[in-house]
XYZ file of C-alpha atoms in Angstrom:
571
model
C 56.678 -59.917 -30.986
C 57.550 -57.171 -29.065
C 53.848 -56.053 -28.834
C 53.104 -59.093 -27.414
C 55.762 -59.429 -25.151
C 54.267 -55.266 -23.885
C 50.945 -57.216 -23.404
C 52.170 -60.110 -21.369
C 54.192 -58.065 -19.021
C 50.956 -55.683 -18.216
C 48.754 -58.620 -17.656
C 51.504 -60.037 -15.378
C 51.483 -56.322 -13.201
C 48.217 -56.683 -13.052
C 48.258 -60.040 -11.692
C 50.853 -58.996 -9.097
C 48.768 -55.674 -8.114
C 45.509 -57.473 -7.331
C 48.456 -60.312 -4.836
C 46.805 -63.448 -6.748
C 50.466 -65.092 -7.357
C 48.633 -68.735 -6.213
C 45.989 -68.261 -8.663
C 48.697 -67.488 -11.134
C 50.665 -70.518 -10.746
C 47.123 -72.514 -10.740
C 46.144 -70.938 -13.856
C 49.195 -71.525 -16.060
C 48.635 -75.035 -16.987
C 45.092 -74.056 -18.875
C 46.864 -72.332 -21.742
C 49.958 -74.798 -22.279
C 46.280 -77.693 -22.377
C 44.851 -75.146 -25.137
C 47.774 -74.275 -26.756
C 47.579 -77.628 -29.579
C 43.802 -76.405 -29.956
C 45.143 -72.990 -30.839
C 48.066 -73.439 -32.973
C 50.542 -75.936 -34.045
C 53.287 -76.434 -32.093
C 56.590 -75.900 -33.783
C 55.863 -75.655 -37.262
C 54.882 -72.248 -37.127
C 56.859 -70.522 -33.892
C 57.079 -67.380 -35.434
C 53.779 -66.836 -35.320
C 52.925 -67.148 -31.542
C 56.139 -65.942 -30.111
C 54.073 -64.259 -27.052
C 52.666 -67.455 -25.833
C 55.182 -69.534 -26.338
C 56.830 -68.572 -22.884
C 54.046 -68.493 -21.369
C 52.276 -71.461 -22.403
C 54.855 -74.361 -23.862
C 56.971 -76.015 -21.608
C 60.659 -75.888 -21.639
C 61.517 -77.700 -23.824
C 60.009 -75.557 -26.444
C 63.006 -73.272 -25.497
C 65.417 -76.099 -25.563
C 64.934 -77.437 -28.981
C 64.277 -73.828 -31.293
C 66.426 -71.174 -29.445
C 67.391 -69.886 -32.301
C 63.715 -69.138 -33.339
C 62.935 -67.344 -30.132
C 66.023 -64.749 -29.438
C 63.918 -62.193 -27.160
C 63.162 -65.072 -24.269
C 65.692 -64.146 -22.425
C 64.353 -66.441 -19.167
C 64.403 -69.395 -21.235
C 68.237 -70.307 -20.778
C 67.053 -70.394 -16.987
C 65.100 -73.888 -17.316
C 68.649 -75.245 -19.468
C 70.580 -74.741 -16.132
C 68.181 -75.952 -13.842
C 68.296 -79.653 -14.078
C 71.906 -79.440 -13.447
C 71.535 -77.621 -10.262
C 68.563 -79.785 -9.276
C 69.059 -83.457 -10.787
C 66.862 -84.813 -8.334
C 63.889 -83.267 -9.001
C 61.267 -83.825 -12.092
C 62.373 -82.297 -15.253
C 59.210 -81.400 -16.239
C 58.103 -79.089 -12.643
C 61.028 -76.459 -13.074
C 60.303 -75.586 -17.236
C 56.439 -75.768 -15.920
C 57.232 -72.958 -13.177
C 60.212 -71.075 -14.291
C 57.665 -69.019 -17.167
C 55.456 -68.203 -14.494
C 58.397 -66.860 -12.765
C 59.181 -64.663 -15.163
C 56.056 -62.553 -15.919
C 56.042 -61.765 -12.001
C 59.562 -60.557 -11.658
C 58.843 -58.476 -14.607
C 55.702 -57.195 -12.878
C 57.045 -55.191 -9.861
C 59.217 -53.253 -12.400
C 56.008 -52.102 -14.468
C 54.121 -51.214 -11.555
C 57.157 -49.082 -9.961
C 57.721 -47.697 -13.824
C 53.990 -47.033 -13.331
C 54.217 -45.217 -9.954
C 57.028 -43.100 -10.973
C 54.838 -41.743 -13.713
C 54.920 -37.624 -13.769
C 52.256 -36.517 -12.465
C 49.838 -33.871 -14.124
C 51.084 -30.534 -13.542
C 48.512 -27.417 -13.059
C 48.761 -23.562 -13.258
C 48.893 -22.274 -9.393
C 49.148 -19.110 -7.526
C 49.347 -18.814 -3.891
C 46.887 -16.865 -1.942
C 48.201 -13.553 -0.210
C 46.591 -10.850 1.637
C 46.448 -7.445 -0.537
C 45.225 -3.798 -0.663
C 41.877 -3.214 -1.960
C 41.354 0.510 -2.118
C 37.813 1.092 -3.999
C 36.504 5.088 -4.792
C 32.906 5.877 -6.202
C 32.584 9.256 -8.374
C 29.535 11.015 -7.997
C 28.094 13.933 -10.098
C 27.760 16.912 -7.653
C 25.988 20.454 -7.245
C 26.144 23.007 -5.394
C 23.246 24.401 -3.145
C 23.205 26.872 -0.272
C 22.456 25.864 3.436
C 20.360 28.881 3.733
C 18.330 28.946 0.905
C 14.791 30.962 1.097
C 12.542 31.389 -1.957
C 10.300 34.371 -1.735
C 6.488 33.642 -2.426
C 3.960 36.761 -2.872
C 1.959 34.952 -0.599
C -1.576 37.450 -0.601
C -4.742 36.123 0.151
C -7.425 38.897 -0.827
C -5.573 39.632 -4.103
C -5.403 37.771 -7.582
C -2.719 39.925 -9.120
C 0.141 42.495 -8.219
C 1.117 45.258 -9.740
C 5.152 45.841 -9.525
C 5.700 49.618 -7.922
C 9.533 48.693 -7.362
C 11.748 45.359 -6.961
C 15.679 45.195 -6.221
C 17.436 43.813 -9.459
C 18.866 40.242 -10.010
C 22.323 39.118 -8.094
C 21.390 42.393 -5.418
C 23.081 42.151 -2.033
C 19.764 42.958 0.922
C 20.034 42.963 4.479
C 16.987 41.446 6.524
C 14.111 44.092 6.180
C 15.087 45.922 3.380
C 12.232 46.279 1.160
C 12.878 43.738 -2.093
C 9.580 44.707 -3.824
C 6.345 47.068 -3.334
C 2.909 46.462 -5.239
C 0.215 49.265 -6.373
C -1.935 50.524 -3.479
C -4.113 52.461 -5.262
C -7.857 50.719 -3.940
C -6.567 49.129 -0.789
C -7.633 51.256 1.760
C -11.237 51.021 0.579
C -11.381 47.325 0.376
C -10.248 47.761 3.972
C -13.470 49.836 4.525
C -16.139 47.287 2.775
C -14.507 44.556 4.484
C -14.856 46.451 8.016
C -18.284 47.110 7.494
C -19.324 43.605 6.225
C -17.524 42.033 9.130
C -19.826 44.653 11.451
C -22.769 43.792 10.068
C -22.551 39.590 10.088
C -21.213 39.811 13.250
C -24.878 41.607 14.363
C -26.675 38.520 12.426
C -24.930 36.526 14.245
C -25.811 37.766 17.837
C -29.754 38.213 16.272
C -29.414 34.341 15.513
C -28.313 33.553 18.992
C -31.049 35.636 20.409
C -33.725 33.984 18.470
C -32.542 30.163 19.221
C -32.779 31.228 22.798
C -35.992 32.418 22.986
C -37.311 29.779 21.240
C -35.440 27.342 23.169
C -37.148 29.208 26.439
C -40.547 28.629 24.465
C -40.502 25.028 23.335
C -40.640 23.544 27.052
C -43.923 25.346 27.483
C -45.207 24.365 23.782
C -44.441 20.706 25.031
C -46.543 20.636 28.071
C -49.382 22.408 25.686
C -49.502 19.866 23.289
C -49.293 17.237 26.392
C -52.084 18.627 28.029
C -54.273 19.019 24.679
C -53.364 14.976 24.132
C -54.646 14.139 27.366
C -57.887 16.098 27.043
C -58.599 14.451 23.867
C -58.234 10.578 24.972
C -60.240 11.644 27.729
C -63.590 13.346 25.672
C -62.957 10.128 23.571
C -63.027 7.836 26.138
C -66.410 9.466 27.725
C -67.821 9.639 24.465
C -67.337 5.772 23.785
C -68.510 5.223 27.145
C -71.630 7.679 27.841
C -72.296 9.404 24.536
C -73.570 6.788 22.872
C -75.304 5.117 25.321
C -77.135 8.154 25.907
C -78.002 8.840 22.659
C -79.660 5.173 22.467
C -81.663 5.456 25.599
C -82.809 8.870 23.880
C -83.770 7.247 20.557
C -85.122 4.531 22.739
C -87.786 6.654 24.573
C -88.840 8.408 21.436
C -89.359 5.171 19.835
C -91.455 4.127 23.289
C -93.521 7.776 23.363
C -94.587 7.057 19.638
C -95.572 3.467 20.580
C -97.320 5.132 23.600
C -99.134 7.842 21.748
C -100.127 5.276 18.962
C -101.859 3.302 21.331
C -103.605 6.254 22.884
C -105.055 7.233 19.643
C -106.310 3.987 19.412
C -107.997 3.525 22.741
C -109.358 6.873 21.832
C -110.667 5.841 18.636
C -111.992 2.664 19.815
C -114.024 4.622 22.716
C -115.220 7.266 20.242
C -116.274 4.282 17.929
C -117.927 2.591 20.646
C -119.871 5.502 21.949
C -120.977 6.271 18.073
C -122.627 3.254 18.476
C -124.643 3.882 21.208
C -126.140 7.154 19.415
C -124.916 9.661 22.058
C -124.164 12.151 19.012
C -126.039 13.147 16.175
C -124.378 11.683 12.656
C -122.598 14.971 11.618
C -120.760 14.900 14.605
C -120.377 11.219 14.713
C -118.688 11.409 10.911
C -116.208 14.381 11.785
C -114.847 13.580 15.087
C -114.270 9.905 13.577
C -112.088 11.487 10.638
C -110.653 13.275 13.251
C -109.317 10.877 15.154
C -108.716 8.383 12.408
C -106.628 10.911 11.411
C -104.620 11.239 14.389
C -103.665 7.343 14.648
C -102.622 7.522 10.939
C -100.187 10.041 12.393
C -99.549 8.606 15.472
C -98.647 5.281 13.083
C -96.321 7.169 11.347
C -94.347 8.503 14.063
C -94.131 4.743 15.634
C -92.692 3.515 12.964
C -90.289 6.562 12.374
C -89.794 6.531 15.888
C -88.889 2.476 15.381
C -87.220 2.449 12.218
C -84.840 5.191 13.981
C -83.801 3.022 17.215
C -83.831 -0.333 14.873
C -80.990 2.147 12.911
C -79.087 3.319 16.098
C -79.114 -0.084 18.041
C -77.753 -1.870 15.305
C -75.749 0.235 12.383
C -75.387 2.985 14.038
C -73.134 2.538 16.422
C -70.070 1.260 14.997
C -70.229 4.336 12.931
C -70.731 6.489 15.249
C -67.446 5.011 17.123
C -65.735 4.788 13.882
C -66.405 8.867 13.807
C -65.567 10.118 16.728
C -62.029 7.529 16.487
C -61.396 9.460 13.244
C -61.909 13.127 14.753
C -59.577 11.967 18.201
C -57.186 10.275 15.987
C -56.828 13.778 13.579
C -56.926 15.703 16.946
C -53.784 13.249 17.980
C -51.928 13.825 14.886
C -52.155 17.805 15.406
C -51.080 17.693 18.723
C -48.359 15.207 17.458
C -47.114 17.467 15.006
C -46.956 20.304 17.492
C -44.508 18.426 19.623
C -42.301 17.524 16.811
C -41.782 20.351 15.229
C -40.185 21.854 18.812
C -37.075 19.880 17.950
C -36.625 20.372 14.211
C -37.331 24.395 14.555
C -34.825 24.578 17.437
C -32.135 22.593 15.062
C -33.050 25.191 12.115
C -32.404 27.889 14.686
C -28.758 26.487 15.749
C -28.092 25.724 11.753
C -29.071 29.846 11.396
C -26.772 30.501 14.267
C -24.319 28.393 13.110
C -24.285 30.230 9.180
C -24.208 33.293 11.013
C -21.252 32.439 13.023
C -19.565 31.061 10.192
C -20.462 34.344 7.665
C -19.178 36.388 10.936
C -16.250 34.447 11.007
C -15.464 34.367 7.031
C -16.005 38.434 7.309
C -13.547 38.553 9.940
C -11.337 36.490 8.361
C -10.921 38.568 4.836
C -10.774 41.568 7.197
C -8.099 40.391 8.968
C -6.161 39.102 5.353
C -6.458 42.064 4.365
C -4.948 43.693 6.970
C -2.166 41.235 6.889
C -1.779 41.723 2.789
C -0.430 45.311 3.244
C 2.743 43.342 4.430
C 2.755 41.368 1.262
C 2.509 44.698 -0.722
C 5.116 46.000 0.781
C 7.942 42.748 0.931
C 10.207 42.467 3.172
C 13.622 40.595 3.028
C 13.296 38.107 5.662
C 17.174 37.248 5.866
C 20.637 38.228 4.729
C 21.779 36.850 1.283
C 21.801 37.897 -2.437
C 18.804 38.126 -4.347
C 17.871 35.917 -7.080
C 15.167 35.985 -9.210
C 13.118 32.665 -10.003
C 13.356 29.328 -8.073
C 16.121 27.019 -7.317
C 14.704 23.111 -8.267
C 16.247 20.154 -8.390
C 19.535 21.298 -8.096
C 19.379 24.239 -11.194
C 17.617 27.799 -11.326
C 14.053 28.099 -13.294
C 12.283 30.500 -14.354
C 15.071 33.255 -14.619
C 14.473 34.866 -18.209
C 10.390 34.917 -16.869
C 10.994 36.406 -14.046
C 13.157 39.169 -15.236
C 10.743 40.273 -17.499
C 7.881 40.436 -15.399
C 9.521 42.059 -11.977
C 10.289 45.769 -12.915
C 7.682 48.190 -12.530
C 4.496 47.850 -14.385
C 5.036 44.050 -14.273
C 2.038 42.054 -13.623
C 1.990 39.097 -10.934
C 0.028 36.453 -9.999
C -0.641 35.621 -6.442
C 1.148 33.480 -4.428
C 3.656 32.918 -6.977
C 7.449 32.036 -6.024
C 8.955 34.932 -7.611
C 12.612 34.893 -6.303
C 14.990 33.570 -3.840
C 17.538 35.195 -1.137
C 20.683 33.128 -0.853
C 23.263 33.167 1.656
C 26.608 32.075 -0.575
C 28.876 31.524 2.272
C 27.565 28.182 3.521
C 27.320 25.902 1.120
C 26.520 22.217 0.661
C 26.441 19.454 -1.963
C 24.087 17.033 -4.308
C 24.892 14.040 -4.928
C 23.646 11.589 -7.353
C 25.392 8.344 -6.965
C 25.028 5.957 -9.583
C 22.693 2.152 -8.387
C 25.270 0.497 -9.035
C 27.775 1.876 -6.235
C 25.042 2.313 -4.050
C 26.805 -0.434 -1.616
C 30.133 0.733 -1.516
C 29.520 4.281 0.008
C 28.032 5.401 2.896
C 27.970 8.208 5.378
C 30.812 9.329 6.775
C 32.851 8.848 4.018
C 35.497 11.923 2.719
C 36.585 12.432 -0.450
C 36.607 15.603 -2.705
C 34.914 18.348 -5.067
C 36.242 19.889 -8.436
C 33.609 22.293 -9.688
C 33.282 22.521 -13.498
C 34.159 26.262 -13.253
C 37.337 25.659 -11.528
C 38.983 22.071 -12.626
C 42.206 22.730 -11.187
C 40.676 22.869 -7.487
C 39.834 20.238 -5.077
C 37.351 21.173 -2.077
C 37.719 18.848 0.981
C 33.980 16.903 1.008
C 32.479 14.401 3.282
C 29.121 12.673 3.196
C 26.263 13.401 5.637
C 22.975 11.720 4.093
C 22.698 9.189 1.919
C 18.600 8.255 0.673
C 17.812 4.570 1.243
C 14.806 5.159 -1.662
C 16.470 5.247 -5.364
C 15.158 8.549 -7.544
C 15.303 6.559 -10.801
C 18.329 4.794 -11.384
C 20.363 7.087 -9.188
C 20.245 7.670 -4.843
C 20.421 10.688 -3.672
C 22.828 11.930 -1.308
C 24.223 14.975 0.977
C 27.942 16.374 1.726
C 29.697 18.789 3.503
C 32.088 21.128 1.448
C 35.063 23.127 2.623
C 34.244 26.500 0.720
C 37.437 28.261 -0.970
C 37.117 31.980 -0.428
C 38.929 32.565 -3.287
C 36.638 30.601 -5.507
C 33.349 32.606 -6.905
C 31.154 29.719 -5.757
C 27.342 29.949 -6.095
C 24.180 27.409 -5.626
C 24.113 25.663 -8.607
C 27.218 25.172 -10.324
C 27.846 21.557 -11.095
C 31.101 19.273 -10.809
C 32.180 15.394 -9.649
C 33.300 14.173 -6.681
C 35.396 10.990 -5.637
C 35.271 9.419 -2.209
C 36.750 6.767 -0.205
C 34.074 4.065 -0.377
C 35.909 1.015 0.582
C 39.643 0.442 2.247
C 40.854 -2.973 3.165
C 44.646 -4.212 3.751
C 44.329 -7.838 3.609
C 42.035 -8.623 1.115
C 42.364 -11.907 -1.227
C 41.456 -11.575 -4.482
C 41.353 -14.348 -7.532
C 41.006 -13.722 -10.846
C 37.777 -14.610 -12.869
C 39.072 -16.997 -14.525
C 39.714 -19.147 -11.096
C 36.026 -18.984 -10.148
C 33.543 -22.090 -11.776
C 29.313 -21.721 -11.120
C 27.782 -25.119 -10.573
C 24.403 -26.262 -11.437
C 22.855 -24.515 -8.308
C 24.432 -21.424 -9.296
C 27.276 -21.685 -6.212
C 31.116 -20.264 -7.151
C 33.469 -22.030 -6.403
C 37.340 -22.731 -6.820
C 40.237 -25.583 -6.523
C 42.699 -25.631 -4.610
C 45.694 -28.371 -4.754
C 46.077 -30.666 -1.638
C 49.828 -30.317 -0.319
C 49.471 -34.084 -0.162
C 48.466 -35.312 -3.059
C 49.314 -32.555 -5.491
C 45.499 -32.891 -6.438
C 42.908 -30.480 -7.064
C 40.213 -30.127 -4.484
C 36.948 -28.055 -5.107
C 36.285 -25.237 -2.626
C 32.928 -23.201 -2.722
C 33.472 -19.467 -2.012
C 31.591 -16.255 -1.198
C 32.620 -13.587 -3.552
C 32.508 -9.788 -2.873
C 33.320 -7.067 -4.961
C 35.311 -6.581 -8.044
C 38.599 -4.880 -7.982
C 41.331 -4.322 -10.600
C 39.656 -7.230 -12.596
C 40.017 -9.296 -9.581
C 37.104 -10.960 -7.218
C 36.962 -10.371 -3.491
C 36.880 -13.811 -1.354
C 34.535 -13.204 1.287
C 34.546 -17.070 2.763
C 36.123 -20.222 1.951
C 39.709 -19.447 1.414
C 42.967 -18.451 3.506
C 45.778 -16.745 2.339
C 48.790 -19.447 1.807
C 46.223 -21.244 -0.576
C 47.214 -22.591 -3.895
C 44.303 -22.285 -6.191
C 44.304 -23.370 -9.843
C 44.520 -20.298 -12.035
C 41.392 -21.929 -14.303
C 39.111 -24.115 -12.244
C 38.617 -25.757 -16.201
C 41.908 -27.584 -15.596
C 40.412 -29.554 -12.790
C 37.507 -30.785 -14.528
């Protein structure tokens, strides 16, 4: 009963939350109508106790108190009528358990109000410290650092005369090492006299391209002059030649026709007068062969004399053009070649010139190495500092244990090898390698301090100068200032860390991880409760560094903030 009693009196808050009190009142008839169709009326009241005050009229009350103890409002409707005898009985049971529900209502929804609300684990934003330092591996190098390379041109190897030992204090141009001499001087000599002798090539070849450069000008107007001439005995020839040699071939042919025709007027006369018996027959018979004979002759020459101008007049003459084009156009080519062979020879002559030049110049040049070898073989210490044998690379000494055994007399070098280095101790510098991943907290400028391996117990005063912006590996590499310690034996080299200020900030806010959240678009974010409404409100946030397992807030909070220690309570 109770239960149901609980269920009436949130239905009746909700009635009064939504303000429908009219509909209320106009809605409370429909379950006293279905009421019979539900249940009996009074035969069983225990087992709708719930709806009997809401449903049933009054006199349900009135005649089975006993049954229903919990009504409470139901002695309400008893006193009623007395107060009210005029009015119908039936209106004030009808709206006195409508009544009821709604002044039970206000008291659940204040009950409801009053609720605690849900608590959550705060902390209030405040400005703090951040003090961040990055620790770098260090080593030491020297300022004034020279390496020393047996830098010999006209050599291949040296032979050690005498070197200075290892670690050896030199001033600048004491003599750190001296080579064998033994056939210098006459390579000096050969290379003298081979530099004398292509330097007299070299004038010959400028002598010669000269001359012949003098001589080609004329050659050229030769060659012009024999091209000319031969167009010109071609273009007579085409012209006259020919035409000649017809006409000549033509009277031949016209003296043989001329001759033939004599012979036979002659023979014809000699015939006729045979006739007439002027000569006895002996006579007759032989001057007749005779002359017989001389127009079978005369025959043949016509007709060699024709056949020979039918030839020229007709074959002849394209062949005879076709000839002479071939001996002008062979004449043309000649006089062709003359003319371009000017510029080619004169280009051979500069090329000589130019290999004589350049084997003058290569002479010279060996001469003049060798010359400047002697200094080589004879080193000189081109600065103050303390010798040391080998090469100092990437930040360590190599070679050392080589290099000792090779420089002492007798020892056998190769040219232009870096054989050892002069260092000046007293100004030294640093070599940083700062890890990628504090790459953005330091930069230059920033101070901090040494402790060299050798000497753990001292701190040298340090302060950036150079930082690389290209990584070498996984590392940057950087430069710093150091504060030497005369007391210290300090040498290029010698390895240690370093610490610096990197970043220093007095009013930093920091959250812890927990407080930040990552949404689907990958944005941080935190809550923050309202002052108002003691509710959590989302806040996106830029986030900076880490510090002391704290985050750095960049942007989007203010100190005086309360933010929820896990943003997972808010959602």
């Amino acid at each position: 009963m109770c239960h149901r009693i609980t269920q009436l009196i949130v239905l009746a808050t909700c009635v009064v939350l939504w303000g429908s009190a009219n509909i209320l009142a106009q809605e409370s008839p429909n379950p006293v109508e279905k009421a019979p169709e539900q249940q009996a009326p009074t035969e069983t009241p225990a087992e709708t106790p719930a709806e009997a005050p809401a449903a049933a009229p009054a006199e349900a009350s009135a005649e089975k108190p006993a049954e229903n103890p919990p009504a409470a409002p139901a002695e309400a409707p008893a006193e009623k009528p007395a107060e009210a005898p005029t009015e119908a009985p039936a209106e004030a049971p009808a709206e006195k358990p409508a009544e009821t529900p709604a002044a039970a209502a206000p008291a659940a929804a204040q009950a409801a109000t009053e609720a605690p609300a849900k608590s959550y684990d705060t902390f209030e934003m405040k400005s703090a410290p951040m003090e961040i330092n990055v620790d770098a591996d260090a080593t030491l190098w020297s300022e004034e650092l020279t390496p020393i390379r047996l830098s010999v041109k006209q050599w291949s190897v040296l032979r050690v005369e005498s070197v200075v030992a290892h670690g050896q204090r030199v001033k600048k141009g004491d003599i750190i090492v001296s080579f064998e001499m033994e056939d210098y001087n006459e390579r000096v000599q050969d290379a003298r006299l081979e530099m004398e002798l292509a330097k007299l090539n070299y004038q010959k070849a400028k002598f010669q391209q000269a001359a012949t450069l003098a001589t080609a000008k004329m050659d050229a107007e030769v060659s012009r002059r024999k091209r000319e001439e031969a167009l010109d005995r071609w273009t007579f020839t085409k012209e006259n030649d020919y035409e000649l040699t017809r006409k000549t071939h033509q009277a031949t042919f016209e003296d043989a026709e001329f001759a033939l025709e004599s012979q036979k007027t002659e023979l014809s006369q000699l015939e006729k007068m045979y006739e007439a018996d002027e000569l006895v027959e002996e006579t007759e018979e032989l001057v007749l062969r005779r002359q017989r004979r001389a127009v079978q002759a005369a025959e043949l020459a016509f007709e060699r004399a024709k056949a020979k101008y039918e030839w020229n007049t007709t074959r002849a003459y394209d062949r005879f053009i076709r000839g002479e084009k071939e001996k002008l156009d062979r004449e043309l080519v000649a006089i062709d070649l003359e003319v371009a062979i000017i510029d080619p020879n004169l280009k051979i002559l500069e090329i000589s010139e130019k290999q004589a030049e350049i084997a003058f110049r290569k002479a010279q040049k060996k001469f003049d190495e060798l010359l400047a070898d002697a200094a080589i073989l004879q080193y000189r210490a081109p600065c103050d500092g303390v010798v040391i044998y080998g090469a100092f690379e990437n930040g360590a000494w190599e070679g050392l244990t080589k290099w000792k055994s090779l420089l002492k007399k007798g020892g056998v070098l190769q040219a232009n090898a870096w054989a050892m280095t002069i260092v000046n101790p007293s100004k030294m510098t640093l070599s940083l390698s700062i890890p990628e991943r504090e790459f953005s907290k330091i930069q230059s400028g920033a101070t901090g301090f040494f402790v060299p391996n050798a000497y753990p117990e001292a701190e040298l005063r340090a302060k950036i100068t150079n930082i690389a912006d290209i990584p070498d590996g996984e590392r940057y590499l950087a430069w710093a200032s150091v504060e030497a310690d005369a007391s210290l034996k300090l040498f290029p080299g010698m390895r240690g860390k370093t610490t610096f200020a990197a970043i220093r900030k007095s009013n930093a806010l920091l959250v812890p991880p927990s407080a930040i959240g990552r949404d689907d678009d990958m944005c941080r974010y935190v809550y923050i409760l309202d002052k108002e409404t003691k509710k959590p409100v989302r806040r996106n946030v830029k986030v900076g560094l880490k510090y002391n397992e704290n985050f750095e807030i960049l942007d989007g909070l203010e100190a005086g903030m309360s933010v929820l220690k896990n943003y997972k309570d808010a959602e």
